[in-house]
Coordinates of C-alpha atoms in Angstrom, one line a residue:
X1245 CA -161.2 155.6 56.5
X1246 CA -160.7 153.8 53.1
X1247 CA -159.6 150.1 53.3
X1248 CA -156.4 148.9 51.8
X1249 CA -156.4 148.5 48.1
X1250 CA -154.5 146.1 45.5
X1251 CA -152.3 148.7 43.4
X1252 CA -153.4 147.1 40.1
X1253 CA -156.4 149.0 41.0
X1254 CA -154.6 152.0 41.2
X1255 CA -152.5 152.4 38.6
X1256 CA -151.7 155.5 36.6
X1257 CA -154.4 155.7 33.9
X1258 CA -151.5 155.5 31.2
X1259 CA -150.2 152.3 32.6
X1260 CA -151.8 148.8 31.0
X1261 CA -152.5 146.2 34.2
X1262 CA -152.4 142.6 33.3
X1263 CA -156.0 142.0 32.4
X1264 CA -156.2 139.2 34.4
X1265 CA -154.6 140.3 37.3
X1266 CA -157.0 143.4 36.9
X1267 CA -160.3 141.4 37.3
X1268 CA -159.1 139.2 40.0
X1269 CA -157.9 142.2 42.6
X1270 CA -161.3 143.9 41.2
X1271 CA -163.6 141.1 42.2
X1272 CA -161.6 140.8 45.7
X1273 CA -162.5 144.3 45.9
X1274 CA -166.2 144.8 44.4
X1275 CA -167.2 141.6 46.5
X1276 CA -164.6 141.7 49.5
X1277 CA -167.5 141.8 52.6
X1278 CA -165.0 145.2 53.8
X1279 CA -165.0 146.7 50.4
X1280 CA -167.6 145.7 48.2
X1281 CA -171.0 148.3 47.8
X1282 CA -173.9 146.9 49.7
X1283 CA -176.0 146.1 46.0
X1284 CA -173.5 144.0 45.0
X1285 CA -172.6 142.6 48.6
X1286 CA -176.5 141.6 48.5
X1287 CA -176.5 140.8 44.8
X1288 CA -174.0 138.2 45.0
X1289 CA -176.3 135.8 47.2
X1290 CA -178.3 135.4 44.3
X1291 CA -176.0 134.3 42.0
X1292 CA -175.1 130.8 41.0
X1293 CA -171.1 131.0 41.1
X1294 CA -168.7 132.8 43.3
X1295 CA -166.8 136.0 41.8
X1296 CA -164.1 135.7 44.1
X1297 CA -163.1 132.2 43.1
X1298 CA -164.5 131.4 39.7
X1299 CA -164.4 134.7 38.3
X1300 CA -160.4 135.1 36.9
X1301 CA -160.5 136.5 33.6
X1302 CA -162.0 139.0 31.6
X1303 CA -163.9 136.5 29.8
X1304 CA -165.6 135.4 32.7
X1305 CA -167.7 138.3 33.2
X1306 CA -169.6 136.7 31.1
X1307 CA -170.8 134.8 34.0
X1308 CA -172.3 137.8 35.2
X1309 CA -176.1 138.8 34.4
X1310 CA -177.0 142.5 33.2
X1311 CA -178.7 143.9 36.3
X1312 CA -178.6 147.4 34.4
X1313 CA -182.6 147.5 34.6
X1314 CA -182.2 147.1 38.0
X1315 CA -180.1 150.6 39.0
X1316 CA -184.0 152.3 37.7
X1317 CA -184.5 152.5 41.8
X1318 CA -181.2 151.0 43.6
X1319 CA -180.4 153.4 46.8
X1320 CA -177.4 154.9 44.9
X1321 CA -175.6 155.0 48.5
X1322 CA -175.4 151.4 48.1
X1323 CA -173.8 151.8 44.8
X1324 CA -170.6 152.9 46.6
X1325 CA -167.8 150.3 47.4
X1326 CA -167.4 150.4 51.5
X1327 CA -163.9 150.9 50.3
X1328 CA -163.7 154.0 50.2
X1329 CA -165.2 154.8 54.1
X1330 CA -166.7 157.9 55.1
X1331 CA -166.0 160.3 52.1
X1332 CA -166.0 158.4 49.3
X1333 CA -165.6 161.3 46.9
X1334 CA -168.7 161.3 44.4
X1335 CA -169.3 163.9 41.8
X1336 CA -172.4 163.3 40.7
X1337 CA -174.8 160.9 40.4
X1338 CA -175.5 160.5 36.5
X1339 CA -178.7 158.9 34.6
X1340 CA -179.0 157.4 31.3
X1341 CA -180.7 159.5 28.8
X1342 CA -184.0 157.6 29.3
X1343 CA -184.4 156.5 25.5
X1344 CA -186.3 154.0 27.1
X1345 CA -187.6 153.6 30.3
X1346 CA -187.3 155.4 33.3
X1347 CA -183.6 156.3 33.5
X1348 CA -181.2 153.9 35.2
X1349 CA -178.5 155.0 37.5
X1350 CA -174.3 155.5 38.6
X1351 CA -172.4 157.2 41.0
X1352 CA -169.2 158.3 39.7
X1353 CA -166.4 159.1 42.4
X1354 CA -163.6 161.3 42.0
X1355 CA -160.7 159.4 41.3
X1356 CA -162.8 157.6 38.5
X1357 CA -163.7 161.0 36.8
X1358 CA -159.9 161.7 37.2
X1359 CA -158.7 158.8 35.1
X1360 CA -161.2 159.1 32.6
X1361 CA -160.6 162.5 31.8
X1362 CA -156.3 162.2 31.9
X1363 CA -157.1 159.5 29.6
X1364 CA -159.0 161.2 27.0
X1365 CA -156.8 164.3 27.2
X1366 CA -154.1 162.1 26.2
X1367 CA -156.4 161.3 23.3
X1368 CA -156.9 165.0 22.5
X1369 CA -153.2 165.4 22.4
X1370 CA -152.5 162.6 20.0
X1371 CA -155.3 164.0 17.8
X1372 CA -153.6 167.8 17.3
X1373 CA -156.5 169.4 20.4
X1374 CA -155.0 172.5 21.4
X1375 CA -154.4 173.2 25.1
X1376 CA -155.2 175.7 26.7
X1377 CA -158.5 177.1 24.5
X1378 CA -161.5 178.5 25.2
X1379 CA -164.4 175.7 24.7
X1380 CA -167.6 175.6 23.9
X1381 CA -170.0 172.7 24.7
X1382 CA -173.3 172.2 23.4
X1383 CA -173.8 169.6 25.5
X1384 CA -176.0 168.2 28.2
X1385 CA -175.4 169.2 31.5
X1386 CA -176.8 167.0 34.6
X1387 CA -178.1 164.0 35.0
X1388 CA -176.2 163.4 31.9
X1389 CA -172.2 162.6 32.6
X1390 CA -170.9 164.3 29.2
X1391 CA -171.8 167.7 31.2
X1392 CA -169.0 166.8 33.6
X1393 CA -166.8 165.4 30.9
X1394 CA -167.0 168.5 28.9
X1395 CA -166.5 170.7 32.4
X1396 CA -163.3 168.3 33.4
X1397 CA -162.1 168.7 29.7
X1398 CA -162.7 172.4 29.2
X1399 CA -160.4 173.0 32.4
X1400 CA -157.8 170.6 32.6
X1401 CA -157.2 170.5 28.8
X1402 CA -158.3 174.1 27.7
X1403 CA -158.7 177.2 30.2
X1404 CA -162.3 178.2 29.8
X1405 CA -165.4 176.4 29.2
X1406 CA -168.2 178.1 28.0
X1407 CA -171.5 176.0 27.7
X1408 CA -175.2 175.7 25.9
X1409 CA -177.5 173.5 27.9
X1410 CA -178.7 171.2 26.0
X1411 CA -181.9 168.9 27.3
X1412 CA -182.5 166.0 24.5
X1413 CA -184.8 164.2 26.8
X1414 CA -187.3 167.6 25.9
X1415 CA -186.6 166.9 22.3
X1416 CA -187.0 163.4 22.4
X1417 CA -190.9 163.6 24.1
X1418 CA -191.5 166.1 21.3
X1419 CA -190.8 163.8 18.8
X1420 CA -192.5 161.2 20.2
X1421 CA -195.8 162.8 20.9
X1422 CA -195.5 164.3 16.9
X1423 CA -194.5 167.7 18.2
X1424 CA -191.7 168.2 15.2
X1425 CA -192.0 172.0 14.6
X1426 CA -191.5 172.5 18.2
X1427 CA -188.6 170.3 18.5
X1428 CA -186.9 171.8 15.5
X1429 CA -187.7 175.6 17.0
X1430 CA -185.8 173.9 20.2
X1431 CA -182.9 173.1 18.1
X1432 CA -182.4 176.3 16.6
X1433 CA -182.6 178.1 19.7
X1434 CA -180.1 176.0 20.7
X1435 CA -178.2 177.1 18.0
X1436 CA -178.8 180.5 18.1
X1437 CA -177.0 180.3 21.5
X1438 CA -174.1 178.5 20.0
X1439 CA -174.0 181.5 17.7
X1440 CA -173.8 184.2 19.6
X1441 CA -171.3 182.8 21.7
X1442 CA -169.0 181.9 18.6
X1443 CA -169.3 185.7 17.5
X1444 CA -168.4 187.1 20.6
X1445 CA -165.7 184.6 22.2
X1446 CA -162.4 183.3 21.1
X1447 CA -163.4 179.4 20.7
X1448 CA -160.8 176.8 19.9
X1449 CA -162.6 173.7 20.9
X1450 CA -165.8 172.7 20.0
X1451 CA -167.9 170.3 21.9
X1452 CA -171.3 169.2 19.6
X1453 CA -173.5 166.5 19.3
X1454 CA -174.0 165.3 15.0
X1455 CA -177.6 166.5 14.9
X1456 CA -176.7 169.7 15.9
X1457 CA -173.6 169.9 14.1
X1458 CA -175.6 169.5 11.1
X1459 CA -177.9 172.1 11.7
X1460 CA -175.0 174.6 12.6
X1461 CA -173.7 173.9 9.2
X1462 CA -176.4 174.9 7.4
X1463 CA -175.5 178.3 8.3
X1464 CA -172.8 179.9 6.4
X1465 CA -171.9 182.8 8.9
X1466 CA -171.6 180.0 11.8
X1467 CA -169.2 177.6 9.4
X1468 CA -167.1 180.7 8.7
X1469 CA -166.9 181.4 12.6
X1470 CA -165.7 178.1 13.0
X1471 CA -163.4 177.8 10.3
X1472 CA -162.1 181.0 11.2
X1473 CA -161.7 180.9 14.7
X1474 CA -162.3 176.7 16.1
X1475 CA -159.0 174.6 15.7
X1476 CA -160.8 171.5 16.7
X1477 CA -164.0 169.9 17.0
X1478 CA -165.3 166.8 19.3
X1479 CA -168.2 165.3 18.4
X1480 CA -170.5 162.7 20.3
X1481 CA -173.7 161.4 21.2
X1482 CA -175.2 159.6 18.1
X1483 CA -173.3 158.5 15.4
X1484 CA -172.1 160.4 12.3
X1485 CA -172.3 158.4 9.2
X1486 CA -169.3 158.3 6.8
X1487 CA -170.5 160.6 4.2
X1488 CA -171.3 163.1 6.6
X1489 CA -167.6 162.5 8.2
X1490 CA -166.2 162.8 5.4
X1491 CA -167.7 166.1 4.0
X1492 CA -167.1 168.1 7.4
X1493 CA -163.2 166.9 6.8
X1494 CA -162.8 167.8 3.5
X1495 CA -165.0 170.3 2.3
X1496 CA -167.3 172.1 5.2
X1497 CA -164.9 172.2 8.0
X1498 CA -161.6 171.4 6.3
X1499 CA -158.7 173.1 8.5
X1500 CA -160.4 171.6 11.6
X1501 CA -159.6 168.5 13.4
X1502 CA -162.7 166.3 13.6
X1503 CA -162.4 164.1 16.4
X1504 CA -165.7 161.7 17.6
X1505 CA -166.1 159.6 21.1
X1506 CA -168.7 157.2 21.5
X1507 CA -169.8 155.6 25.2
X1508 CA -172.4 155.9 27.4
X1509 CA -173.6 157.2 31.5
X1510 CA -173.6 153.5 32.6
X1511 CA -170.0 152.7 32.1
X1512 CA -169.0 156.2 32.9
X1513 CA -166.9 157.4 29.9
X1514 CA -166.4 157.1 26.3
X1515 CA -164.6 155.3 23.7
X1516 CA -162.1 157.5 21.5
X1517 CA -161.9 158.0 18.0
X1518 CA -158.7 156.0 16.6
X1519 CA -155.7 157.7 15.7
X1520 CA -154.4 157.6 12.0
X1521 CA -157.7 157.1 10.4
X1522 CA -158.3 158.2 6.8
X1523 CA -161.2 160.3 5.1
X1524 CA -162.5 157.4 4.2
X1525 CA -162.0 154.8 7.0
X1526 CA -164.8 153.7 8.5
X1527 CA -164.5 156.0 12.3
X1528 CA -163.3 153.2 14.6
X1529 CA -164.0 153.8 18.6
X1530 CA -161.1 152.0 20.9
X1531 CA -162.0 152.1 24.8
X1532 CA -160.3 152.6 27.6
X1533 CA -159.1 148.8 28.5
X1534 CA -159.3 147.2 30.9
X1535 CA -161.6 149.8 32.9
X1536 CA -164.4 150.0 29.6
X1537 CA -164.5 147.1 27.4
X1538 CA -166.9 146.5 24.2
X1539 CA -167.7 143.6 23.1
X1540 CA -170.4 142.8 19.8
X1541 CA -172.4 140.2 20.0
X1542 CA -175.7 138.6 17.8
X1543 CA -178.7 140.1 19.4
X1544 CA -180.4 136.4 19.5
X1545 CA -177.4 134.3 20.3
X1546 CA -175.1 136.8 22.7
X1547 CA -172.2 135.2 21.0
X1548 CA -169.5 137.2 19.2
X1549 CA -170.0 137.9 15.7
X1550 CA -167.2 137.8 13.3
X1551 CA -164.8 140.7 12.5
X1552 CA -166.3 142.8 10.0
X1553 CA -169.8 142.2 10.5
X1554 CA -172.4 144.3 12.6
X1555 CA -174.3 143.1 16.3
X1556 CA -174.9 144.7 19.3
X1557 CA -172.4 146.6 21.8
X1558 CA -172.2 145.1 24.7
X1559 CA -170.5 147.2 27.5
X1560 CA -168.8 146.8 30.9
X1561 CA -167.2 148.8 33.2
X1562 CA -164.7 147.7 35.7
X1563 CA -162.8 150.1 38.1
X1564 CA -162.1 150.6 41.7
X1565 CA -165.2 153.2 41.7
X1566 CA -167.8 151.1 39.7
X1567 CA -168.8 147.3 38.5
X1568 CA -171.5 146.5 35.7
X1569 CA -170.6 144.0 33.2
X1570 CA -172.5 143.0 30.6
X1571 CA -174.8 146.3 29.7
X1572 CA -176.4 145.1 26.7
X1573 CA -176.7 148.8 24.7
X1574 CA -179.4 149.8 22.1
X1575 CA -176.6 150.4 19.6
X1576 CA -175.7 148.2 16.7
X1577 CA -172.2 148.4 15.4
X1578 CA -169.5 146.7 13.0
X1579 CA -166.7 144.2 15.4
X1580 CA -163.5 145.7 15.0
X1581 CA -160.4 143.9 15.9
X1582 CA -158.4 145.9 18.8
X1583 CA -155.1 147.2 19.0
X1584 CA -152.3 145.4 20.6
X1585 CA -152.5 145.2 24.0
X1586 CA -156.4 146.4 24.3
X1587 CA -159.0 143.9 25.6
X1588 CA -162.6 143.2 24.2
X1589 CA -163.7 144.8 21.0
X1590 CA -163.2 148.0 19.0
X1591 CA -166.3 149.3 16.9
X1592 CA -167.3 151.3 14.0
X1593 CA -170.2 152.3 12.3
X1594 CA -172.5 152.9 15.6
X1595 CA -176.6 153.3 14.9
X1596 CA -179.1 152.5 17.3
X1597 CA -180.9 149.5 16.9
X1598 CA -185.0 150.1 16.0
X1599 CA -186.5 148.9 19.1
X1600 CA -185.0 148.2 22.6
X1601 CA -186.7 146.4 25.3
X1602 CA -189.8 147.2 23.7
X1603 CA -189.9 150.6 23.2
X1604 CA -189.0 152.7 19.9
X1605 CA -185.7 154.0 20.3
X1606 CA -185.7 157.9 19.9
X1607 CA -182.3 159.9 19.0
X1608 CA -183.4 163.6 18.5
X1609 CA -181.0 165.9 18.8
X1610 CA -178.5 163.4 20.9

């Protein structure tokens, strides 16, 4: 039976909590002895403050260390706040793509998933998405959470989601053992999937990572397939540069909406494109505050870099489901100041960073 929750945690996903308010009843809850998940139950003996009493703002997860590295071999049971008793409700346990390292970690229960995906499909609304079409994802599916997102998306924003399995982690060995022809033959046949499902199926939405958006557009029968029958496109994965945004808007793709999300498997969700941008704005990514905050940060320092000038994304996740602050990522991006009301940073301009925690940092097709 599921213990008694503070409603700020439960909130519709369109309502905005008092930030404050939000981390207080969350650290009651993540580190509550009834409710808390047994990693960071045991976690929190190590640590040199209390969360419970000294943690009461969003700025004070700062206090908190990145133990991301750490969910590489955590029991993901004891990922799961006590909470939510004997059926918590998960739907899936998700990885990291594994860019470096062995792969880290999440659970991601049900009424998290929920929220995330009302959330964005408010964001496909505002953007001009189409309800109820056909998609097509060329995506990956499991361990990876945009599988789930596409699924979610594809039938509780559209009516029928039709899919290309996509494995980047396949791509990405390729490329770094110097196999290039064979990961380009990979990424054509993934195409060549995309293709015949575009000539034989009604697709309105489009779900595509950049790399393989390019390569689709290199083919003239498959951009006059899309332009004839997709009404809208959502992009993620790696970032797409401004030229390239810029010529899918105005000249490849140019009755189609072009709509980009950026985020990542360890905070469960993505940031969305914001609304209102021009050709030639820079594509700024606002996140779902409170629950998935950015902030950018000099990669020597940690400390916030100005407005207008480029560090590394820093990511945390706070919701009834999940806790992990302070996920230092391997992308570089520009600090964007947020809208009204949104907590933490906005960012533009995403590209990995060379190197991260020593290891070259491969994108592929992803």
């Amino acid at each position: 039976m599921s213990r008694v929750v503070n409603p700020v945690l439960d909130l519709p996903f369109d309502a905005r909590p008092d930030p404050d308010e939000f981390i207080r009843a969350a650290m009651e809850w993540h580190f509550g002895p009834d409710t808390g998940s047994p990693y960071w139950l045991e976690r929190a003996k190590t640590l040199d403050f209390d969360p419970r009493s000294d943690v009461k703002s969003h700025d004070d997860l700062k206090l908190f260390p990145n133990v991301v590295n750490e969910l590489r071999e955590v029991r993901v049971q004891d990922l799961v706040p006590r909470g939510y008793g004997g059926a918590p409700g998960i739907v899936g346990v998700f990885e990291s793509g594994g860019t470096t390292g062995a792969p880290k970690r999440v659970v991601c229960l049900r009424d998290w998933l929920d929220r995330m995906v009302a959330w964005s499909n408010a964001n496909l609304d505002a953007h001009g998405f189409p309800r109820g079409a056909n998609w097509l994802g060329i995506t990956p599916t499991g361990p990876h959470i945009v599988g789930q997102l596409f699924a979610r998306s594809a039938a509780t924003h559209g009516s029928v989601g039709h899919t290309v399995d996509l494995d980047p982690r396949w791509v990405k060995r390729l490329i770094a053992e110097g196999a290039y022809e064979q990961a380009d033959a990979y990424a054509e046949h993934v195409i060549d999937q995309a293709a015949f499902v575009l000539r034989t199926q009604d697709i309105g939405v489009m779900a595509i990572t950049p790399p393989l958006l390019e390569r689709l557009a290199r083919r003239d029968e498959l951009v006059d397939l899309v332009n004839r029958k997709v009404r809208a496109i959502r992009w993620g994965g790696t970032q797409m540069d401004a030229d390239s945004r810029h010529l899918y808007r105005t000249e490849v793709f140019p009755e189609v909406t072009l709509y980009g999300h950026y985020g990542s498997t360890m905070i469960l969700g993505i940031a969305g494109q914001r609304l209102g941008l021009t050709d030639d704005d820079p594509c700024v990514f606002d996140t779902f505050s409170p629950y998935i905050t950015f902030s950018v940060v000099n990669p020597e320092t940690k400390r916030l870099v100005p407005y207008g000038e480029r560090g590394q994304v820093v990511m945390n996740h706070v919701s009834k489901a999940l806790f992990l602050p302070n996920n230092l990522e391997r992308d570089l991006a520009v600090r964007v100041e947020p809208l009204p009301g949104q907590v933490g940073d906005a960012v533009a301009d995403i590209a990995p960073v060379a190197r991260f925690e020593d290891e070259a940092v491969i994108e592929g097709v992803y």
